[in-house]
Tab-separated table of C-alpha atoms and ligand atoms in Angstrom:
chain	number	residue	atom	x	y	z
A	1	MET	CA	28.594	-3.022	-6.205
A	2	THR	CA	27.995	-6.048	-5.871
A	3	MET	CA	24.627	-6.840	-8.246
A	4	ILE	CA	23.127	-9.714	-5.660
A	5	PHE	CA	20.771	-10.071	-2.912
A	6	PRO	CA	21.248	-11.178	0.343
A	7	GLU	CA	19.642	-15.038	0.597
A	8	GLY	CA	16.486	-15.194	1.938
A	9	PHE	CA	15.536	-11.783	0.421
A	10	GLN	CA	11.676	-11.714	-0.857
A	11	PHE	CA	10.632	-10.862	-4.434
A	12	GLY	CA	7.595	-10.150	-4.720
A	13	THR	CA	4.285	-8.301	-6.126
A	14	ALA	CA	1.435	-6.592	-5.051
A	15	THR	CA	-2.675	-5.769	-4.951
A	16	ALA	CA	-5.524	-4.808	-2.878
A	17	SER	CA	-9.105	-6.431	-2.434
A	18	TYR	CA	-10.794	-3.593	-4.022
A	19	GLN	CA	-8.025	-2.661	-6.759
A	20	ILE	CA	-8.579	-6.065	-8.270
A	21	GLU	CA	-11.632	-8.067	-7.700
A	22	GLY	CA	-14.736	-6.795	-8.536
A	23	GLY	CA	-18.131	-9.448	-7.861
A	24	ALA	CA	-18.659	-6.295	-5.394
A	25	THR	CA	-22.178	-7.812	-5.011
A	26	GLU	CA	-21.899	-11.242	-4.743
A	27	GLY	CA	-20.795	-13.923	-2.707
A	28	GLY	CA	-22.268	-10.941	0.548
A	29	ARG	CA	-19.967	-8.626	-0.036
A	30	ALA	CA	-21.410	-5.587	1.077
A	31	PRO	CA	-20.521	-2.028	0.163
A	32	SER	CA	-17.583	-0.131	1.470
A	33	ILE	CA	-16.882	3.007	1.159
A	34	TRP	CA	-14.882	2.983	-1.962
A	35	ASP	CA	-17.607	1.847	-3.662
A	36	THR	CA	-19.922	4.584	-2.236
A	37	PHE	CA	-16.921	7.202	-3.376
A	38	SER	CA	-16.379	5.735	-6.887
A	39	HIS	CA	-19.811	5.838	-7.550
A	40	THR	CA	-20.758	9.393	-6.442
A	41	PRO	CA	-20.587	11.138	-10.058
A	42	GLY	CA	-17.422	13.310	-10.491
A	43	LYS	CA	-15.153	11.316	-7.668
A	44	THR	CA	-12.959	9.271	-10.522
A	45	VAL	CA	-11.399	9.363	-13.920
A	46	ASN	CA	-14.854	8.705	-16.227
A	47	GLY	CA	-16.498	7.811	-13.203
A	48	ASP	CA	-14.658	4.211	-13.089
A	49	THR	CA	-15.860	1.877	-10.347
A	50	GLY	CA	-14.878	-1.120	-9.019
A	51	ASP	CA	-17.192	-3.220	-9.463
A	52	VAL	CA	-15.553	-5.147	-12.174
A	53	ALA	CA	-12.050	-4.326	-12.114
A	54	CYS	CA	-9.517	-7.583	-12.870
A	55	ASP	CA	-12.812	-9.628	-11.837
A	56	SER	CA	-10.039	-11.483	-9.763
A	57	TYR	CA	-12.828	-12.323	-7.722
A	58	HIS	CA	-14.223	-14.696	-10.232
A	59	LEU	CA	-11.133	-15.905	-11.845
A	60	TRP	CA	-9.435	-17.262	-7.929
A	61	ASP	CA	-12.907	-18.173	-6.851
A	62	SER	CA	-13.050	-20.711	-9.946
A	63	TYR	CA	-9.308	-21.595	-9.213
A	64	HIS	CA	-9.845	-25.429	-10.726
A	65	LEU	CA	-10.969	-24.170	-13.832
A	66	TRP	CA	-8.837	-20.950	-14.145
A	67	HIS	CA	-5.771	-20.473	-12.079
A	68	LYS	CA	-4.316	-17.704	-14.773
A	69	ASP	CA	-3.131	-15.353	-12.321
A	70	ILE	CA	-2.022	-17.423	-10.085
A	71	ASP	CA	-0.304	-19.382	-12.590
A	72	LEU	CA	0.585	-16.104	-13.287
A	73	LEU	CA	2.429	-15.312	-10.695
A	74	ALA	CA	4.312	-19.324	-10.396
A	75	ASP	CA	5.711	-18.449	-14.258
A	76	LEU	CA	7.310	-14.988	-12.523
A	77	GLY	CA	8.884	-16.698	-9.420
A	78	VAL	CA	8.350	-14.834	-6.968
A	79	ASP	CA	8.730	-15.982	-3.131
A	80	SER	CA	5.775	-14.030	-1.929
A	81	TYR	CA	2.416	-11.991	-2.841
A	82	ARG	CA	0.862	-9.032	-1.105
A	83	LEU	CA	-2.471	-9.546	-1.127
A	84	SER	CA	-5.666	-7.689	0.972
A	85	VAL	CA	-8.608	-9.017	2.431
A	86	ALA	CA	-12.009	-7.245	1.766
A	87	MET	CA	-13.685	-6.255	4.707
A	88	PRO	CA	-16.607	-5.568	3.387
A	89	ARG	CA	-16.664	-9.677	2.070
A	90	VAL	CA	-16.249	-10.591	5.507
A	91	MET	CA	-17.592	-9.031	8.267
A	92	PRO	CA	-20.961	-7.262	6.109
A	93	THR	CA	-22.911	-6.631	8.230
A	94	GLU	CA	-22.090	-4.384	11.962
A	95	ASP	CA	-23.137	-7.064	14.502
A	96	GLY	CA	-23.683	-10.205	12.426
A	97	PRO	CA	-21.691	-13.809	11.958
A	98	VAL	CA	-18.921	-13.484	9.879
A	99	ASN	CA	-19.719	-14.500	6.544
A	100	GLU	CA	-17.886	-17.849	5.758
A	101	GLU	CA	-18.455	-17.285	2.433
A	102	GLY	CA	-16.000	-14.729	2.040
A	103	LEU	CA	-13.374	-16.113	4.483
A	104	ASP	CA	-13.935	-19.369	2.059
A	105	TYR	CA	-12.881	-17.330	-0.690
A	106	TYR	CA	-9.439	-15.425	1.098
A	107	GLU	CA	-8.551	-19.214	1.973
A	108	ARG	CA	-9.225	-20.560	-1.663
A	109	VAL	CA	-6.491	-17.916	-2.230
A	110	VAL	CA	-3.739	-18.284	0.096
A	111	ASP	CA	-4.651	-22.269	-0.712
A	112	ALA	CA	-3.805	-21.902	-4.185
A	113	LEU	CA	-0.495	-19.745	-3.415
A	114	LEU	CA	0.944	-22.594	-1.105
A	115	ALA	CA	0.602	-24.950	-3.113
A	116	LYS	CA	2.625	-23.057	-5.763
A	117	GLY	CA	5.470	-22.666	-3.368
A	118	ILE	CA	4.320	-18.327	-3.048
A	119	LYS	CA	4.515	-16.749	0.650
A	120	PRO	CA	1.144	-15.028	0.876
A	121	THR	CA	1.666	-11.447	2.536
A	122	VAL	CA	-2.022	-10.118	3.818
A	123	THR	CA	-2.862	-6.666	4.460
A	124	LEU	CA	-5.445	-6.229	6.496
A	125	TYR	CA	-6.775	-2.764	5.743
A	126	HIS	CA	-6.135	-1.858	2.508
A	127	TRP	CA	-8.586	0.933	2.217
A	128	ASP	CA	-11.871	-0.233	1.952
A	129	LEU	CA	-13.894	-0.014	4.817
A	130	PRO	CA	-17.152	-1.230	5.205
A	131	GLN	CA	-19.897	1.359	4.361
A	132	TYR	CA	-21.776	0.731	7.483
A	133	LEU	CA	-18.444	2.095	9.583
A	134	GLY	CA	-18.352	4.680	6.733
A	135	ASP	CA	-21.763	6.068	7.978
A	136	LYS	CA	-21.055	5.971	11.619
A	137	ASN	CA	-17.808	8.362	10.913
A	138	GLY	CA	-15.823	5.302	9.750
A	139	TRP	CA	-11.674	7.049	10.986
A	140	LEU	CA	-13.284	9.789	12.323
A	141	ASN	CA	-14.624	7.224	14.336
A	142	ARG	CA	-12.798	5.299	17.356
A	143	ASP	CA	-15.055	2.424	17.392
A	144	THR	CA	-13.465	2.180	14.532
A	145	ALA	CA	-10.063	1.167	15.293
A	146	TYR	CA	-11.612	-2.350	17.511
A	147	LYS	CA	-14.365	-2.619	14.501
A	148	LEU	CA	-10.709	-3.528	13.143
A	149	ALA	CA	-9.274	-5.679	15.631
A	150	ASP	CA	-12.255	-7.715	15.683
A	151	TYR	CA	-12.142	-8.154	11.816
A	152	ALA	CA	-8.443	-8.695	11.934
A	153	LYS	CA	-8.250	-11.317	15.068
A	154	VAL	CA	-11.659	-13.602	12.549
A	155	VAL	CA	-8.912	-13.561	9.523
A	156	ALA	CA	-6.185	-14.400	11.774
A	157	HIS	CA	-8.096	-17.111	13.573
A	158	ARG	CA	-9.569	-18.496	10.000
A	159	LEU	CA	-5.755	-18.136	7.510
A	160	GLY	CA	-3.407	-18.620	10.725
A	161	ASP	CA	0.028	-18.883	10.004
A	162	ARG	CA	-0.566	-19.725	6.812
A	163	ILE	CA	0.452	-16.421	6.153
A	164	GLU	CA	3.893	-15.620	5.845
A	165	THR	CA	3.077	-12.460	7.122
A	166	TYR	CA	-0.053	-9.976	8.268
A	167	THR	CA	0.364	-6.108	8.491
A	168	THR	CA	-1.940	-4.867	9.910
A	169	LEU	CA	-2.366	-1.165	7.363
A	170	ASN	CA	-2.159	0.107	3.788
A	171	GLU	CA	-0.346	3.774	3.747
A	172	PRO	CA	-2.808	5.250	6.799
A	173	TRP	CA	-1.170	8.756	5.862
A	174	CYS	CA	-3.519	7.958	2.679
A	175	SER	CA	-6.590	6.572	4.968
A	176	SER	CA	-6.228	9.500	6.665
A	177	TYR	CA	-4.865	13.031	4.900
A	178	LEU	CA	-6.289	12.463	1.745
A	179	SER	CA	-9.544	10.559	2.566
A	180	TYR	CA	-10.426	12.810	5.890
A	181	GLY	CA	-8.628	15.918	5.358
A	182	ALA	CA	-7.928	16.037	1.359
A	183	THR	CA	-11.095	15.463	-1.554
A	184	GLU	CA	-8.901	13.110	-3.226
A	185	HIS	CA	-9.867	9.159	-1.665
A	186	ALA	CA	-12.994	7.948	-0.214
A	187	PRO	CA	-14.877	9.450	1.932
A	188	GLY	CA	-12.922	12.597	0.937
A	189	LEU	CA	-14.703	14.854	3.946
A	190	GLY	CA	-12.128	17.797	3.009
A	191	LEU	CA	-11.630	18.691	6.655
A	192	GLY	CA	-7.904	19.507	7.148
A	193	PRO	CA	-6.934	19.321	10.033
A	194	GLY	CA	-9.914	17.280	10.711
A	195	ALA	CA	-8.154	14.384	9.856
A	196	PHE	CA	-5.920	14.676	12.831
A	197	PRO	CA	-8.979	12.068	15.164
A	198	ALA	CA	-8.582	9.237	11.877
A	199	VAL	CA	-4.523	9.514	12.007
A	200	HIS	CA	-5.046	8.420	15.550
A	201	HIS	CA	-6.815	6.398	15.436
A	202	LEU	CA	-5.457	4.493	12.358
A	203	ASN	CA	-3.062	4.376	14.774
A	204	LEU	CA	-5.218	2.606	17.681
A	205	ALA	CA	-6.114	0.491	15.047
A	206	HIS	CA	-3.214	-0.396	14.288
A	207	GLY	CA	-2.080	-1.182	17.350
A	208	LEU	CA	-5.342	-3.301	18.643
A	209	MET	CA	-5.265	-5.364	15.317
A	210	ALA	CA	-0.907	-6.010	16.240
A	211	GLN	CA	-2.390	-7.810	18.795
A	212	ALA	CA	-5.481	-9.126	17.608
A	213	VAL	CA	-3.350	-11.463	15.469
A	214	ARG	CA	-0.930	-12.339	17.534
A	215	SER	CA	-3.724	-13.140	19.513
A	216	GLU	CA	-4.298	-15.818	17.009
A	217	VAL	CA	-1.496	-16.825	15.357
A	218	GLY	CA	2.144	-16.066	17.648
A	219	ALA	CA	5.474	-15.841	16.294
A	220	LYS	CA	4.420	-18.529	14.016
A	221	SER	CA	3.267	-15.201	11.172
A	222	GLN	CA	5.862	-12.101	10.856
A	223	LEU	CA	3.172	-8.909	12.253
A	224	SER	CA	4.186	-5.632	10.362
A	225	VAL	CA	2.674	-2.426	9.338
A	226	THR	CA	2.916	-1.061	5.936
A	227	LEU	CA	3.827	2.939	5.471
A	228	ASN	CA	4.201	5.318	2.466
A	229	LEU	CA	6.909	7.882	4.337
A	230	GLN	CA	7.247	11.203	2.694
A	231	PHE	CA	10.619	11.845	1.620
A	232	ASN	CA	11.589	15.555	0.566
A	233	ARG	CA	14.151	17.120	0.029
A	234	GLY	CA	13.876	21.669	0.513
A	235	ASP	CA	14.372	24.301	3.627
A	236	ALA	CA	15.055	21.886	5.742
A	237	ASP	CA	12.236	23.730	8.322
A	238	ALA	CA	9.990	22.321	5.802
A	239	VAL	CA	11.243	19.566	5.185
A	240	HIS	CA	11.613	18.490	9.107
A	241	ARG	CA	7.457	19.203	9.731
A	242	LEU	CA	6.297	16.706	6.794
A	243	ASP	CA	8.392	14.691	8.550
A	244	LEU	CA	6.836	15.204	12.248
A	245	ILE	CA	3.475	15.234	10.669
A	246	GLY	CA	4.142	12.583	7.225
A	247	ASN	CA	6.458	10.093	9.304
A	248	ARG	CA	7.652	9.938	13.052
A	249	VAL	CA	3.246	10.736	13.815
A	250	TRP	CA	3.296	6.596	13.073
A	251	LEU	CA	6.484	5.540	13.018
A	252	ASP	CA	7.234	7.174	16.527
A	253	PRO	CA	4.062	5.557	17.978
A	254	MET	CA	4.402	2.413	16.653
A	255	LEU	CA	7.850	1.717	16.882
A	256	ARG	CA	8.864	3.463	20.119
A	257	GLY	CA	5.113	4.783	21.799
A	258	TYR	CA	5.082	7.713	22.395
A	259	TYR	CA	3.874	10.668	19.624
A	260	PRO	CA	6.639	13.394	19.276
A	261	ASN	CA	6.242	16.464	21.467
A	262	GLU	CA	7.245	19.129	17.993
A	263	LEU	CA	4.085	17.343	16.543
A	264	PHE	CA	1.970	18.491	19.200
A	265	ALA	CA	4.309	22.242	18.634
A	266	ILE	CA	3.747	22.539	15.100
A	267	THR	CA	0.098	22.296	15.193
A	268	LYS	CA	-0.871	23.686	18.661
A	269	GLY	CA	-3.976	25.921	17.435
A	270	ILE	CA	-5.193	23.315	14.501
A	271	CYS	CA	-5.725	20.389	17.277
A	272	ASP	CA	-6.099	19.867	21.046
A	273	TRP	CA	-4.760	15.868	20.731
A	274	GLU	CA	-7.636	15.536	23.029
A	275	PHE	CA	-9.230	12.391	21.320
A	276	VAL	CA	-5.325	10.643	22.761
A	277	LYS	CA	-7.244	8.548	25.579
A	278	ASP	CA	-4.654	7.285	28.701
A	279	GLY	CA	-3.156	4.445	27.809
A	280	ASP	CA	-3.599	4.397	23.664
A	281	LEU	CA	0.056	4.440	23.199
A	282	GLU	CA	0.689	1.299	24.803
A	283	GLN	CA	-2.012	-0.059	22.519
A	284	ILE	CA	-0.375	1.878	20.008
A	285	HIS	CA	3.390	0.240	20.800
A	286	GLN	CA	3.240	-3.261	20.113
A	287	PRO	CA	6.236	-5.765	18.750
A	288	LEU	CA	6.787	-5.619	14.620
A	289	ASP	CA	9.201	-7.997	13.272
A	290	VAL	CA	8.970	-6.092	10.066
A	291	LEU	CA	7.798	-1.984	8.780
A	292	GLY	CA	7.154	-1.842	5.406
A	293	ILE	CA	7.986	0.784	2.730
A	294	ASN	CA	6.493	2.538	0.295
A	295	TYR	CA	7.915	4.574	-2.469
A	296	TYR	CA	7.653	6.437	-5.211
A	297	SER	CA	8.556	9.462	-5.436
A	298	SER	CA	10.025	11.973	-3.303
A	299	GLY	CA	9.284	16.449	-2.984
A	300	LEU	CA	10.361	19.453	-3.534
A	301	VAL	CA	9.403	22.130	-0.806
A	302	ALA	CA	9.033	25.161	0.985
A	303	MET	CA	8.267	26.567	3.780
A	304	SER	CA	5.175	28.976	2.390
A	305	ASP	CA	4.409	32.641	3.586
A	306	ARG	CA	0.527	31.857	2.386
A	307	PRO	CA	-2.136	32.044	4.936
A	308	GLN	CA	-2.489	29.905	7.501
A	309	PHE	CA	-4.251	27.237	8.965
A	310	PRO	CA	-7.311	26.957	9.107
A	311	GLN	CA	-8.086	29.312	6.331
A	312	SER	CA	-5.668	27.361	3.808
A	313	THR	CA	-6.613	23.751	2.836
A	314	ALA	CA	-5.070	23.720	-0.647
A	315	ALA	CA	-6.609	19.900	-1.318
A	316	SER	CA	-2.926	18.656	-2.062
A	317	THR	CA	-0.975	19.316	1.696
A	318	ALA	CA	-1.364	17.309	4.032
A	319	PRO	CA	-3.256	18.824	7.418
A	320	GLY	CA	-0.737	20.919	9.373
A	321	ALA	CA	1.546	21.107	6.236
A	322	SER	CA	-0.411	23.950	5.242
A	323	ASP	CA	2.677	26.434	5.526
A	324	VAL	CA	4.705	24.410	3.436
A	325	ASP	CA	4.888	24.616	-0.690
A	326	TRP	CA	5.401	22.184	-2.875
A	327	LEU	CA	7.732	22.921	-5.822
A	328	PRO	CA	7.815	22.012	-8.938
A	329	THR	CA	10.229	18.654	-9.142
A	330	PRO	CA	12.808	18.474	-11.377
A	331	GLY	CA	13.667	15.276	-13.865
A	332	GLU	CA	11.623	12.718	-15.424
A	333	HIS	CA	8.043	11.998	-14.068
A	334	THR	CA	5.671	9.089	-14.375
A	335	ASP	CA	2.079	9.766	-15.845
A	336	MET	CA	1.089	10.245	-12.554
A	337	GLY	CA	3.144	13.392	-12.673
A	338	TRP	CA	5.395	11.632	-9.571
A	339	ASN	CA	9.348	12.553	-10.045
A	340	ILE	CA	11.445	9.525	-10.958
A	341	ASP	CA	14.491	10.264	-7.778
A	342	PRO	CA	15.581	6.835	-6.995
A	343	LYS	CA	18.047	8.212	-5.232
A	344	GLY	CA	15.074	9.390	-2.231
A	345	LEU	CA	14.168	5.618	-1.793
A	346	TYR	CA	17.998	4.741	-1.124
A	347	ASP	CA	18.327	8.574	1.238
A	348	LEU	CA	14.806	7.218	2.801
A	349	LEU	CA	15.872	3.633	3.714
A	350	MET	CA	19.231	5.037	5.098
A	351	ARG	CA	17.333	7.152	7.405
A	352	VAL	CA	15.046	5.249	8.278
A	353	HIS	CA	17.072	2.698	9.237
A	354	ASN	CA	19.557	5.214	11.017
A	355	ASN	CA	17.057	6.526	12.804
A	356	TYR	CA	14.846	3.130	13.813
A	357	PRO	CA	17.253	0.738	13.374
A	358	GLU	CA	15.994	-2.382	15.476
A	359	ILE	CA	13.571	-3.297	12.532
A	360	PRO	CA	14.094	-4.878	9.464
A	361	LEU	CA	12.587	-2.988	6.323
A	362	MET	CA	10.331	-4.151	3.536
A	363	ILE	CA	9.291	-2.586	0.427
A	364	THR	CA	6.003	-3.596	0.111
A	365	GLU	CA	5.177	-1.377	-3.335
A	366	ASN	CA	7.916	0.278	-5.747
A	367	GLY	CA	6.404	0.297	-9.767
A	368	ILE	CA	5.308	3.458	-12.094
A	369	ALA	CA	2.484	4.519	-14.093
A	370	VAL	CA	4.579	5.259	-17.422
A	371	GLU	CA	4.031	8.319	-18.993
A	372	GLY	CA	1.926	7.993	-22.342
A	373	GLY	CA	0.462	4.107	-21.024
A	374	ASP	CA	1.171	0.729	-21.913
A	375	ARG	CA	0.565	-0.633	-25.734
A	376	VAL	CA	-0.049	-3.900	-26.944
A	377	VAL	CA	1.071	-4.822	-29.833
A	378	ILE	CA	1.029	-7.832	-32.489
A	379	GLU	CA	4.259	-9.485	-32.898
A	380	ALA	CA	5.473	-10.994	-36.277
A	381	ASP	CA	4.117	-14.067	-34.953
A	382	GLY	CA	0.971	-13.579	-34.000
A	383	THR	CA	1.593	-12.675	-30.357
A	384	LYS	CA	0.531	-10.007	-28.019
A	385	ALA	CA	3.015	-8.054	-26.178
A	386	VAL	CA	3.818	-4.696	-24.362
A	387	HIS	CA	7.036	-2.977	-24.300
A	388	ASP	CA	7.233	-1.156	-21.255
A	389	PRO	CA	11.154	0.078	-21.446
A	390	LYS	CA	10.781	2.777	-19.150
A	391	ARG	CA	8.698	0.335	-16.758
A	392	ILE	CA	12.535	-1.734	-16.691
A	393	ALA	CA	14.463	1.429	-16.019
A	394	TYR	CA	11.789	2.864	-13.438
A	395	LEU	CA	12.360	-0.395	-11.570
A	396	LYS	CA	16.299	-1.024	-12.475
A	397	ARG	CA	17.349	1.564	-10.696
A	398	HIS	CA	15.059	1.652	-7.479
A	399	PHE	CA	16.297	-2.341	-6.849
A	400	GLU	CA	19.543	-0.284	-7.770
A	401	ALA	CA	18.709	1.878	-4.853
A	402	ALA	CA	17.399	-0.975	-2.454
A	403	LEU	CA	20.628	-3.232	-3.292
A	404	LYS	CA	22.834	0.057	-2.440
A	405	ALA	CA	21.134	0.303	1.031
A	406	ILE	CA	21.886	-3.423	2.043
A	407	GLU	CA	25.675	-3.013	1.440
A	408	ASP	CA	25.241	0.564	3.015
A	409	GLY	CA	23.897	-1.542	6.479
A	410	VAL	CA	20.640	-1.806	6.586
A	411	ASP	CA	18.527	-5.066	7.396
A	412	LEU	CA	16.063	-5.114	3.846
A	413	ARG	CA	14.556	-8.404	3.548
A	414	GLY	CA	11.871	-8.327	0.632
A	415	TYR	CA	10.658	-5.680	-2.413
A	416	PHE	CA	7.826	-5.904	-3.498
A	417	VAL	CA	6.607	-4.898	-7.000
A	418	TRP	CA	3.004	-2.865	-7.717
A	419	SER	CA	1.473	-4.280	-9.493
A	420	MET	CA	1.333	-6.977	-10.426
A	421	LEU	CA	-1.173	-6.169	-12.986
A	422	ASP	CA	-2.977	-3.498	-14.569
A	423	ASN	CA	-6.075	-2.089	-12.102
A	424	PHE	CA	-8.581	0.200	-10.466
A	425	GLU	CA	-6.208	3.110	-9.374
A	426	TRP	CA	-8.075	4.574	-7.221
A	427	ALA	CA	-9.246	8.085	-8.093
A	428	PHE	CA	-7.823	7.824	-11.364
A	429	GLY	CA	-9.924	4.570	-11.806
A	430	TYR	CA	-8.156	2.891	-15.045
A	431	THR	CA	-6.479	5.248	-16.652
A	432	LYS	CA	-3.611	4.426	-15.431
A	433	ARG	CA	-1.634	1.334	-15.388
A	434	PHE	CA	1.023	0.606	-13.101
A	435	GLY	CA	1.162	-3.445	-13.415
A	436	ILE	CA	4.380	-5.658	-14.750
A	437	VAL	CA	0.660	-7.709	-16.209
A	438	TYR	CA	-1.320	-5.932	-18.575
A	439	THR	CA	-5.304	-6.492	-18.156
A	440	ASP	CA	-7.705	-6.009	-20.907
A	441	TYR	CA	-10.357	-4.413	-19.664
A	442	GLU	CA	-12.592	-5.645	-22.284
A	443	THR	CA	-11.631	-9.726	-21.767
A	444	GLU	CA	-9.870	-10.151	-18.733
A	445	GLU	CA	-6.736	-11.594	-20.128
A	446	ARG	CA	-3.853	-10.975	-18.929
A	447	ILE	CA	-1.144	-10.566	-21.032
A	448	PRO	CA	2.774	-10.075	-19.609
A	449	LYS	CA	4.414	-6.989	-20.069
A	450	ASP	CA	8.212	-7.064	-20.820
A	451	SER	CA	8.886	-5.364	-17.099
A	452	PHE	CA	7.585	-9.589	-15.919
A	453	LYS	CA	10.147	-11.074	-18.514
A	454	TRP	CA	13.038	-8.715	-16.759
A	455	TYR	CA	11.919	-9.066	-13.179
A	456	LYS	CA	11.543	-12.866	-14.205
A	457	ARG	CA	14.959	-12.721	-15.139
A	458	LEU	CA	16.150	-11.112	-11.582
A	459	ILE	CA	14.039	-13.206	-9.618
A	460	ALA	CA	15.332	-16.321	-10.934
A	461	GLU	CA	19.738	-15.184	-11.284
A	462	HIS	CA	18.956	-13.020	-7.982
A	463	ALA	CA	20.855	-10.141	-9.033
A	464	ILE	CA	19.341	-6.969	-11.451
A	465	PRO	CA	20.054	-7.621	-14.770
A	466	GLN	CA	22.814	-5.765	-16.918
A	467	GLU	CA	21.681	-5.357	-20.405
A	468	GLN	CA	18.232	-5.229	-21.404
A	469	ARG	CA	17.496	-8.997	-23.795
H	501	LIG	C1	-0.381	3.462	-3.321
H	501	LIG	C2	-1.651	2.205	-3.219
H	501	LIG	C3	-1.912	1.255	-4.391
H	501	LIG	C4	-1.702	1.838	-5.446
H	501	LIG	C5	0.072	2.447	-5.111
H	501	LIG	C6	-0.256	2.884	-6.943
H	501	LIG	O1	-0.392	4.574	-2.123
H	501	LIG	O2	-0.998	1.512	-1.734
H	501	LIG	O3	-3.559	1.190	-3.915
H	501	LIG	O4	-2.392	2.342	-5.968
H	501	LIG	O5	0.050	3.546	-4.658
């Protein structure tokens, strides 16, 4: 097997606004549903919030004084950096004026990246919905989709074609099922099948946002969406159900312009889908240049004989999938309890490619919080280091899986490691470290881990390093 990545393949790292920025009350930023959620006792581990996070708002805002993180990206040699824009910074009130200060901030970051030859990949919505939209039922409210489209237009108007790729949404599975169906993510309503309107409104938002961006930049920037597609093994019926509820519920409307009939069949009695209005599917089905896939682990599933919905609303199950059981996965696991399954990435890429051959793919997130966490050590020469061989091993096996998929015909355009630096890991707060750069949250010092050096070498050689140096 060749270990060389194709020419033009984009290597990158990724972060998201609420997870790194801090500066939560500065620059005219309004609260988001994640501010509210993380400030509610018991919702996040240790009561952690994104108030300060990696302090990127300050470090990047005073770029000429600091430029630390951008220098690190340049040192790493990435082709692209995936960041997200926070709607609460750009549109802090529902009907008031756009906050130019918020746009200025992102413009400075984008220009600083470009000055270093790094192409910005911008996610427009990575879960930090303004609280004022949350107060009006958030994603359960159809109007939210139209508000997001207005916001997308404002951002694309300002940043224009300086952005290599605009991504409408990050992982709508999480911002619907996990946020409205279950209680893990903001707003954490635990509505079970009541999450389906959020699913549809996110699909609608995607289509409206895609059109809004296109109207500003035409074909000069690429347009995409990022999905955390589910890859499960086990009982065929269970796998099929979860494919409908977790994958085709996004892929079919976005890429084909319909919801699969089988989806309606398996949700009969728990959801009437009346919130899908005439013309919605045409709005959702917009031409895309690339499909982003986030992959971390796989599942093992079986059909369950538990009572069916709506009686069963186990928090860890997506609504409509409550007649499926998740079985313990074999093999090694990460600090998140997720299994390590690089073959799942290969199989998933092959499956998406075979079912939707027309759309090029991009891995927009893959990475690991290593079991036991990361430790800073002082080397003999007095420098600080973080030795993270397990992260290197994880990344190596997943990059190999991606290369094999390319060899087997998948049009894979790039790979973004999650994450550039340790950050606020949602409900887990600061207890899970995904970075290839260590963040000291006391001092905001950045310490590149061994995996940073390994990835730097991979990027420079355009090939997977075969032995660890
Ligand atoms: C994904 C999210 C990202 C990060 C990783 C670990 O689901 O998109 O923000 O939290 O998981």
